[in-house]
Amino acid sequence: MAQTILMPALSPTMTEGTLAKWLVSAGDKIESGQVIAEIETDKATMEVEAVDEGVLAEILVPEGTENVAVNTPIAVLKEEGDDDAAVAEAAAGAGAPAPAAKAEEVEAEGDDAGEAEAAAAPAPKASAKPAADGEGGRIKASPLARRIASEAGLDLSGVEGTGPHGRIVKADVEAAIASGAKPAEAPKAPGRSDAAPAAEAPKATPAPAQQTGGGYSVAAISAAASAQTRDLVDKLGMPYEAEANNGMRKTIARRLLDAKQTVPHFYLTVDCIIDRLLAVRRELNERAGDGVKISVNDFVVRASALSLRKVPAANAAWTDEAILRFKDVDVSVAVAIDGGLITPIIRKADTKGLAAISSEMRDLATRARDGKLKPEEYQGGTFSVSNLGMYGIREFSAIINPPQSAILAAGAAEQRPVVKDGALAIATVMTVTLSCDHRVVDGAVGAQFLAAFKKLIEDPLSMLL
């Protein structure tokens, strides 16, 4: 029978993607394993293969459609013996996909068209009171508005809706939060009468990562702050150009915000004298000839991997039940690409030499910038390295990439005055800072890692043994 082709989950964390390109057309015969489309995730563009064979009867989601949720029907495949009625039935059962046309409404996650229309249409001059939908007096509000209100503890009965027929939309909730509306009262326990209210229960202490002053969640406060910022900019007449946040930028923002809110960071910094390293690097590149060009960052990755092998307590991740000690050393390396950054991984980096790390890193970085990495090439990793030395940055502190517990930030190599054997001298110095998750990596463990790293970097021949 005719069946629908669904939007695939191309990685464990993927929830939506852009159907970038159809490689087949309606009426084409499809073979199992044939590449039929290209899907853009927040990190890469990937090919989608057909699982079954048949004829592509109808395309439900045109190419270029953004924010298509995983498991959304995107096409109908007709098998041998199927007639037009079977195709029509499959297409009807699939329904029309719900596009997220507005960048600011992408986060709605299933919100219906009413909110998108409200965002596109100008606000009415007079706000209408929220209307009941005829089922027990339930207030009309979009799913996104309900979610934000729930996070903020906001009672929707006191919010005026500006959407169609008085429907409460996202902007209404954000405005109510910004104006300091009171949180919703806790519901009464079942079986209690209004005449004899129960004694007030003691209030639970909110988790710091999820709650801020006034009972509102961090997410709700952030949304309200964003709305206030735009209102202020508009009122002051400050010229600007709004660049819509793409999927990658939203993912980066969400993950880094979560990391800073939920991971107790602390930082350790050391200076490494790298004159010997630069001399060894120059000699290795001269001997290697064309095709091999070892960078300072390759030494940093190699030294980090060997240091993790020497100090395995730093090669771990936190869970509430246990600390996970990784058996392999997989080093994620930050690479800047258009619209954000990505962290391709050198797997088992402690077992690879400088030439192998250099060659693999060049290939990964090239394909990362072209959006051609596979999920397994950038998802995972047990430790990260971020190097801004090529931009002239002397020193910085990087944000940990959960579930990892540490990231090493490397600055620029520059000549500085140092003291050698009691006398002032000039040396090439590189400052590195280790950001640690204190739940996993204690101060002593972090110090041991940096001591091992410094020894390797300052004696680069030991990395070749």
Coordinates of C-alpha atoms in Angstrom, one line a residue:
M1 CA 0.0 0.0 0.0
A2 CA 1.1 3.6 -0.5
Q3 CA 3.1 4.9 2.4
T4 CA 4.5 8.2 3.5
I5 CA 8.2 9.1 3.7
L6 CA 8.9 10.9 7.0
M7 CA 11.4 13.6 7.9
P8 CA 14.3 11.5 9.4
A9 CA 16.2 12.1 12.6
L10 CA 19.7 12.4 11.3
S11 CA 21.2 12.6 14.8
P12 CA 20.1 11.8 18.3
T13 CA 19.5 15.4 19.2
M14 CA 17.8 16.5 15.9
T15 CA 14.2 17.7 16.3
E16 CA 13.8 19.6 13.1
G17 CA 15.6 20.5 9.9
T18 CA 15.4 22.2 6.5
L19 CA 14.5 20.2 3.5
A20 CA 17.2 21.8 1.4
K21 CA 16.8 19.9 -1.9
W22 CA 14.9 17.1 -3.6
L23 CA 17.1 15.0 -5.8
V24 CA 14.1 13.2 -7.3
S25 CA 10.8 14.3 -8.7
A26 CA 7.2 13.1 -8.5
G27 CA 6.7 10.2 -10.8
D28 CA 10.3 8.9 -10.5
K29 CA 11.0 5.3 -9.7
I30 CA 12.9 5.0 -6.4
E31 CA 15.2 2.2 -5.4
S32 CA 16.0 1.2 -1.8
G33 CA 19.2 3.0 -0.7
Q34 CA 18.9 5.7 -3.4
V35 CA 19.7 9.2 -2.2
I36 CA 16.4 11.2 -2.6
A37 CA 17.0 14.5 -0.7
E38 CA 19.4 16.7 1.2
I39 CA 18.5 17.8 4.7
E40 CA 20.1 20.7 6.5
T41 CA 20.5 20.3 10.3
D42 CA 21.8 22.9 12.6
K43 CA 25.4 21.6 11.9
A44 CA 25.6 20.0 8.4
T45 CA 23.9 19.1 5.2
M46 CA 23.2 15.4 4.9
E47 CA 21.8 13.1 2.3
V48 CA 18.7 11.0 2.9
E49 CA 18.4 7.5 1.4
A50 CA 15.1 5.8 0.5
V51 CA 14.3 2.8 2.8
D52 CA 11.8 1.2 0.4
E53 CA 11.4 1.0 -3.4
G54 CA 8.5 2.3 -5.4
V55 CA 7.3 5.4 -7.3
L56 CA 7.5 8.8 -5.7
A57 CA 3.8 9.7 -6.1
E58 CA 3.7 13.1 -4.4
I59 CA 6.0 15.5 -2.7
L60 CA 4.3 17.0 0.4
V61 CA 7.1 19.3 1.6
P62 CA 8.7 21.4 -1.1
E63 CA 12.5 21.9 -1.1
G64 CA 13.6 25.0 0.8
T65 CA 11.1 24.5 3.6
E66 CA 12.6 25.3 7.0
N67 CA 11.9 23.9 10.5
V68 CA 10.3 20.7 9.4
A69 CA 9.8 18.6 12.5
V70 CA 11.2 15.1 12.7
N71 CA 8.7 12.4 11.6
T72 CA 6.7 14.9 9.6
P73 CA 5.5 13.3 6.3
I74 CA 7.4 14.8 3.4
A75 CA 6.4 12.6 0.5
V76 CA 4.2 9.7 -0.6
L77 CA 5.7 6.5 -2.0
K78 CA 3.5 4.4 -4.2
E79 CA 4.2 0.7 -4.3
E80 CA 3.4 -1.8 -7.1
G81 CA -0.3 -2.3 -7.3
D82 CA -1.3 1.0 -5.6
D83 CA -3.9 3.1 -7.3
D84 CA -4.5 6.9 -7.2
A85 CA -7.0 6.4 -4.4
A86 CA -4.4 4.8 -2.2
V87 CA -2.0 7.7 -2.8
A88 CA -4.7 10.2 -2.1
E89 CA -5.6 8.4 1.1
A90 CA -1.9 8.4 2.2
A91 CA -1.5 12.1 1.4
A92 CA -4.7 13.0 3.2
G93 CA -3.7 11.0 6.3
A94 CA -0.4 12.8 6.3
G95 CA -2.0 16.2 6.3
A96 CA -0.2 19.5 5.4
P97 CA 3.1 20.1 7.2
A98 CA 3.1 23.1 9.6
P99 CA 5.9 25.5 8.3
A100 CA 7.4 27.9 10.8
A101 CA 7.5 30.9 8.5
K102 CA 8.5 33.5 11.1
A103 CA 12.0 33.2 12.6
E104 CA 10.7 34.5 15.9
E105 CA 8.0 31.7 16.0
V106 CA 10.4 28.8 15.2
E107 CA 10.5 27.9 18.9
A108 CA 6.7 27.4 19.0
E109 CA 7.3 23.6 18.6
G110 CA 3.9 22.7 17.2
D111 CA 2.1 26.0 17.7
D112 CA -0.7 26.5 15.3
A113 CA -1.1 29.0 12.5
G114 CA -3.1 31.5 14.7
E115 CA 0.1 32.6 16.5
A116 CA 2.0 33.1 13.3
E117 CA -0.8 35.2 11.9
A118 CA -0.9 37.3 15.0
A119 CA 2.9 37.9 14.7
A120 CA 2.5 38.9 11.1
A121 CA -0.5 41.2 11.6
P122 CA -0.4 44.6 13.3
A123 CA -1.7 44.6 16.9
P124 CA -5.2 45.9 17.2
K125 CA -5.8 49.3 18.7
A126 CA -7.8 47.9 21.6
S127 CA -6.9 44.6 23.2
A128 CA -9.7 42.1 23.5
K129 CA -10.3 40.1 26.7
P130 CA -9.3 36.4 26.3
A131 CA -12.3 34.5 25.1
A132 CA -13.4 31.1 26.3
D133 CA -13.5 28.3 23.7
G134 CA -16.8 26.9 24.9
E135 CA -15.4 24.0 26.8
G136 CA -15.7 24.7 30.5
G137 CA -14.7 28.3 30.0
R138 CA -11.1 27.4 29.0
I139 CA -9.0 30.4 28.0
K140 CA -8.0 30.6 24.3
A141 CA -4.2 30.7 24.1
S142 CA -1.5 29.3 21.8
P143 CA 0.6 26.3 23.0
L144 CA 3.7 28.5 23.1
A145 CA 1.9 31.2 25.1
R146 CA 0.7 28.5 27.6
R147 CA 4.2 27.1 27.9
I148 CA 5.9 30.5 28.6
A149 CA 3.1 31.4 31.0
S150 CA 3.6 28.1 32.8
E151 CA 7.3 28.6 33.1
A152 CA 6.7 32.0 34.5
G153 CA 3.9 31.0 36.8
L154 CA 1.7 33.5 35.1
D155 CA -2.1 33.3 35.4
L156 CA -3.5 33.6 31.8
S157 CA -6.9 34.7 33.1
G158 CA -5.5 38.1 33.7
V159 CA -3.8 38.5 30.3
E160 CA -5.5 40.3 27.4
G161 CA -5.2 38.5 24.1
T162 CA -4.4 40.3 20.9
G163 CA -4.6 37.3 18.6
P164 CA -7.6 36.3 16.5
H165 CA -10.9 36.3 18.5
G166 CA -9.0 37.4 21.6
R167 CA -6.6 34.5 21.5
I168 CA -3.5 34.9 23.8
V169 CA -0.2 34.7 21.9
K170 CA 3.4 34.8 22.8
A171 CA 3.8 38.6 22.6
D172 CA 0.9 39.0 25.1
V173 CA 2.5 36.7 27.7
E174 CA 5.9 38.4 27.3
A175 CA 4.3 41.8 27.7
A176 CA 2.5 40.6 30.8
I177 CA 5.8 39.3 32.3
A178 CA 7.6 42.5 31.5
S179 CA 4.9 44.6 33.2
G180 CA 5.3 42.6 36.4
A181 CA 2.0 40.6 36.4
K182 CA 1.5 38.4 39.4
P183 CA 2.3 34.7 39.2
A184 CA -0.7 32.3 39.2
E185 CA -2.0 31.1 42.6
A186 CA -1.4 27.5 43.5
P187 CA -4.4 25.3 42.8
K188 CA -6.5 24.2 45.8
A189 CA -6.2 20.6 46.9
P190 CA -9.0 18.4 45.7
G191 CA -12.0 18.0 48.0
R192 CA -11.5 21.3 49.9
S193 CA -14.2 23.9 49.9
D194 CA -13.7 27.6 49.3
A195 CA -15.0 28.4 52.8
A196 CA -12.2 26.4 54.5
P197 CA -9.0 27.0 52.5
A198 CA -6.1 24.8 53.3
A199 CA -3.1 26.2 55.2
E200 CA -0.5 27.6 52.9
A201 CA 2.1 24.9 52.1
P202 CA 5.7 25.8 52.6
K203 CA 7.3 27.0 49.4
A204 CA 9.9 24.9 47.8
T205 CA 13.3 26.4 47.1
P206 CA 13.6 26.7 43.3
A207 CA 16.6 25.3 41.5
P208 CA 19.0 28.1 40.7
A209 CA 19.4 27.1 37.1
Q210 CA 15.6 27.2 36.5
Q211 CA 14.4 30.0 38.6
T212 CA 15.1 33.7 39.3
G213 CA 13.6 36.4 41.5
G214 CA 9.8 36.8 41.5
G215 CA 9.1 33.2 40.7
Y216 CA 9.7 33.5 36.9
S217 CA 11.9 31.1 35.0
V218 CA 15.1 32.1 33.3
A219 CA 13.6 31.3 29.9
A220 CA 10.6 33.6 30.5
I221 CA 12.8 36.4 31.9
S222 CA 15.1 36.1 28.9
A223 CA 12.2 36.2 26.5
A224 CA 10.8 39.3 28.2
A225 CA 14.2 41.0 28.2
S226 CA 14.5 40.4 24.5
A227 CA 11.2 42.0 23.9
Q228 CA 12.1 45.0 26.1
T229 CA 15.4 45.4 24.2
R230 CA 13.7 45.6 20.8
D231 CA 11.0 48.0 22.2
L232 CA 13.7 50.2 23.6
V233 CA 15.7 50.2 20.4
D234 CA 12.6 51.0 18.4
K235 CA 11.5 53.8 20.7
L236 CA 14.9 55.5 20.6
G237 CA 14.9 55.3 16.8
M238 CA 18.3 53.4 16.7
P239 CA 18.8 52.1 13.2
Y240 CA 19.5 48.4 12.9
E241 CA 19.2 45.5 10.6
A242 CA 17.6 42.3 12.0
E243 CA 19.4 39.1 11.0
A244 CA 17.2 36.1 11.7
N245 CA 18.8 33.5 14.0
N246 CA 19.4 30.3 12.0
G247 CA 19.2 26.8 13.6
M248 CA 22.9 26.7 14.4
R249 CA 22.9 30.0 16.2
K250 CA 19.8 29.0 18.2
T251 CA 21.4 25.7 19.1
I252 CA 24.7 27.4 20.2
A253 CA 22.8 29.9 22.2
R254 CA 20.7 27.3 24.0
R255 CA 23.6 25.0 24.8
L256 CA 25.9 27.7 26.0
L257 CA 23.2 29.2 28.1
D258 CA 22.5 25.8 29.6
A259 CA 26.2 25.3 30.3
K260 CA 26.7 28.5 32.1
Q261 CA 23.5 28.1 34.1
T262 CA 24.0 24.4 35.1
V263 CA 27.7 23.8 35.1
P264 CA 29.8 25.2 38.0
H265 CA 32.8 26.6 36.0
F266 CA 36.1 27.4 37.5
Y267 CA 39.3 28.4 35.6
L268 CA 43.0 27.5 35.8
T269 CA 45.7 29.3 33.8
V270 CA 49.3 28.6 33.0
D271 CA 52.0 30.1 30.7
C272 CA 53.9 27.8 28.4
I273 CA 57.3 28.7 26.9
I274 CA 57.1 27.2 23.3
D275 CA 60.4 28.2 21.6
R276 CA 61.5 24.6 21.5
L277 CA 58.1 23.6 20.1
L278 CA 58.3 26.1 17.3
A279 CA 61.8 24.9 16.4
V280 CA 60.6 21.2 16.4
R281 CA 57.6 22.2 14.3
R282 CA 59.7 24.0 11.8
E283 CA 62.1 21.0 11.4
L284 CA 59.2 18.5 11.1
N285 CA 57.5 20.5 8.4
E286 CA 60.8 20.9 6.5
R287 CA 61.4 17.2 6.6
A288 CA 57.8 16.2 5.8
G289 CA 57.7 18.2 2.5
D290 CA 54.5 18.9 0.6
G291 CA 51.2 17.7 1.9
V292 CA 52.0 17.9 5.6
K293 CA 52.0 21.1 7.6
I294 CA 51.8 20.7 11.3
S295 CA 50.4 23.6 13.2
V296 CA 50.8 24.7 16.8
N297 CA 47.2 23.7 17.4
D298 CA 48.1 20.1 16.4
F299 CA 50.7 20.1 19.2
V300 CA 48.0 21.4 21.6
V301 CA 45.6 18.7 20.6
R302 CA 48.3 16.0 20.9
A303 CA 49.5 17.3 24.3
S304 CA 45.9 17.6 25.6
A305 CA 45.2 14.0 24.6
L306 CA 48.4 12.6 26.2
S307 CA 47.7 14.7 29.4
L308 CA 44.2 13.2 29.6
R309 CA 45.8 9.7 29.4
K310 CA 48.1 10.7 32.3
V311 CA 45.3 12.3 34.3
P312 CA 42.2 10.2 33.4
A313 CA 40.1 11.9 36.1
A314 CA 39.8 14.9 33.8
N315 CA 38.4 12.7 31.0
A316 CA 35.0 12.3 32.5
A317 CA 31.4 13.5 32.6
W318 CA 28.9 14.2 35.4
T319 CA 25.6 12.4 35.9
D320 CA 23.5 12.5 39.1
E321 CA 24.0 8.8 39.6
A322 CA 27.7 8.5 38.8
I323 CA 30.7 10.1 37.2
L324 CA 31.4 8.5 33.8
R325 CA 35.1 7.8 33.2
F326 CA 35.7 7.6 29.5
K327 CA 38.0 4.9 28.2
D328 CA 38.8 6.6 24.9
V329 CA 40.3 10.1 24.6
D330 CA 38.2 11.9 21.9
V331 CA 39.2 15.5 21.5
S332 CA 36.7 18.0 20.1
V333 CA 38.3 21.0 18.3
A334 CA 36.4 24.2 17.8
V335 CA 36.2 25.4 14.2
A336 CA 34.7 28.7 13.2
I337 CA 32.2 28.4 10.3
D338 CA 29.7 30.8 8.7
G339 CA 27.0 31.5 11.3
G340 CA 28.6 29.9 14.3
L341 CA 31.1 27.2 15.2
I342 CA 31.3 23.4 15.2
T343 CA 33.5 21.0 17.1
P344 CA 34.7 18.1 14.9
I345 CA 36.3 15.3 16.9
I346 CA 39.7 13.6 16.7
R347 CA 38.8 10.1 17.9
K348 CA 41.4 8.3 20.1
A349 CA 43.7 11.3 19.7
D350 CA 46.1 9.9 22.3
T351 CA 47.0 7.1 19.8
K352 CA 47.7 9.3 16.8
G353 CA 50.8 11.1 15.9
L354 CA 51.2 14.8 15.0
A355 CA 51.1 14.1 11.2
A356 CA 47.9 12.0 11.5
I357 CA 46.2 14.6 13.8
S358 CA 47.2 17.4 11.3
S359 CA 45.9 15.6 8.3
E360 CA 42.6 14.5 10.0
M361 CA 42.0 18.0 11.4
R362 CA 42.5 19.7 8.0
D363 CA 40.0 17.3 6.4
L364 CA 37.4 17.8 9.2
A365 CA 37.8 21.5 9.2
T366 CA 37.3 21.7 5.4
R367 CA 34.2 19.6 5.5
A368 CA 32.9 21.4 8.5
R369 CA 33.0 24.7 6.6
D370 CA 31.3 23.0 3.6
G371 CA 28.6 21.6 5.9
K372 CA 29.5 18.1 5.0
L373 CA 30.3 16.5 8.4
K374 CA 28.4 13.4 9.5
P375 CA 26.8 13.6 13.0
E376 CA 29.3 11.1 14.4
E377 CA 32.1 13.4 13.4
Y378 CA 31.0 16.3 15.6
Q379 CA 28.7 14.7 18.2
G380 CA 30.4 13.3 21.3
G381 CA 33.9 13.9 22.4
T382 CA 35.3 13.7 25.9
F383 CA 37.3 17.0 26.0
S384 CA 37.5 20.2 23.9
V385 CA 40.2 22.5 22.6
S386 CA 39.5 26.1 21.5
N387 CA 42.3 28.2 20.0
L388 CA 42.0 31.9 19.2
G389 CA 45.7 32.5 19.0
M390 CA 45.5 33.0 15.2
Y391 CA 43.3 36.1 16.0
G392 CA 45.9 37.6 18.3
I393 CA 43.9 36.8 21.5
R394 CA 46.4 36.6 24.3
E395 CA 44.1 34.8 26.9
F396 CA 40.5 33.8 27.2
S397 CA 38.2 31.5 29.1
A398 CA 36.0 29.1 27.1
I399 CA 32.6 27.7 28.0
I400 CA 32.4 24.0 28.7
N401 CA 30.6 21.9 26.1
P402 CA 28.4 19.5 28.1
P403 CA 28.4 16.6 28.8
Q404 CA 32.2 17.2 28.7
S405 CA 33.8 18.4 31.9
A406 CA 36.7 20.5 30.6
I407 CA 37.8 22.7 27.7
L408 CA 41.3 24.1 27.1
A409 CA 41.5 27.7 25.7
A410 CA 44.8 28.5 23.9
G411 CA 45.9 32.0 23.2
A412 CA 48.4 33.6 20.9
A413 CA 52.1 32.7 21.0
E414 CA 54.0 36.0 21.7
Q415 CA 57.4 37.1 22.9
R416 CA 57.3 38.2 26.5
P417 CA 59.9 39.0 29.2
V418 CA 60.6 36.0 31.4
V419 CA 63.0 35.1 34.2
K420 CA 65.5 32.3 33.4
D421 CA 68.1 31.3 35.9
G422 CA 67.6 34.5 37.8
A423 CA 68.0 36.7 34.8
L424 CA 65.6 38.6 32.6
A425 CA 65.2 37.0 29.1
I426 CA 62.8 37.0 26.2
A427 CA 60.8 33.9 25.3
T428 CA 57.8 32.9 23.2
V429 CA 55.0 32.3 25.6
M430 CA 51.5 30.8 25.0
T431 CA 48.9 31.2 27.7
V432 CA 46.3 28.4 28.2
T433 CA 43.3 28.4 30.4
L434 CA 41.5 25.2 31.5
S435 CA 37.7 25.6 32.2
C436 CA 36.6 22.9 34.6
D437 CA 33.3 21.5 35.8
H438 CA 33.8 21.5 39.5
R439 CA 31.4 18.6 40.0
V440 CA 33.9 16.3 38.2
V441 CA 37.2 18.0 37.9
D442 CA 38.5 19.3 41.3
G443 CA 41.1 22.0 41.5
A444 CA 43.9 19.5 42.2
V445 CA 42.8 17.4 39.2
G446 CA 42.8 20.4 36.9
A447 CA 46.2 21.5 38.2
Q448 CA 47.6 18.0 37.5
F449 CA 46.3 18.1 34.0
L450 CA 47.8 21.5 33.3
A451 CA 51.1 20.4 34.8
A452 CA 51.2 17.4 32.5
F453 CA 50.2 19.6 29.5
K454 CA 52.9 22.3 30.2
K455 CA 55.6 19.6 30.5
L456 CA 54.7 18.1 27.1
I457 CA 54.3 21.5 25.3
E458 CA 57.6 22.8 26.7
D459 CA 59.4 19.5 25.8
P460 CA 57.8 18.6 22.5
L461 CA 60.2 15.8 21.7
S462 CA 58.5 13.8 24.5
M463 CA 55.3 13.9 22.4
L464 CA 57.1 12.0 19.6
L465 CA 58.0 9.0 21.8

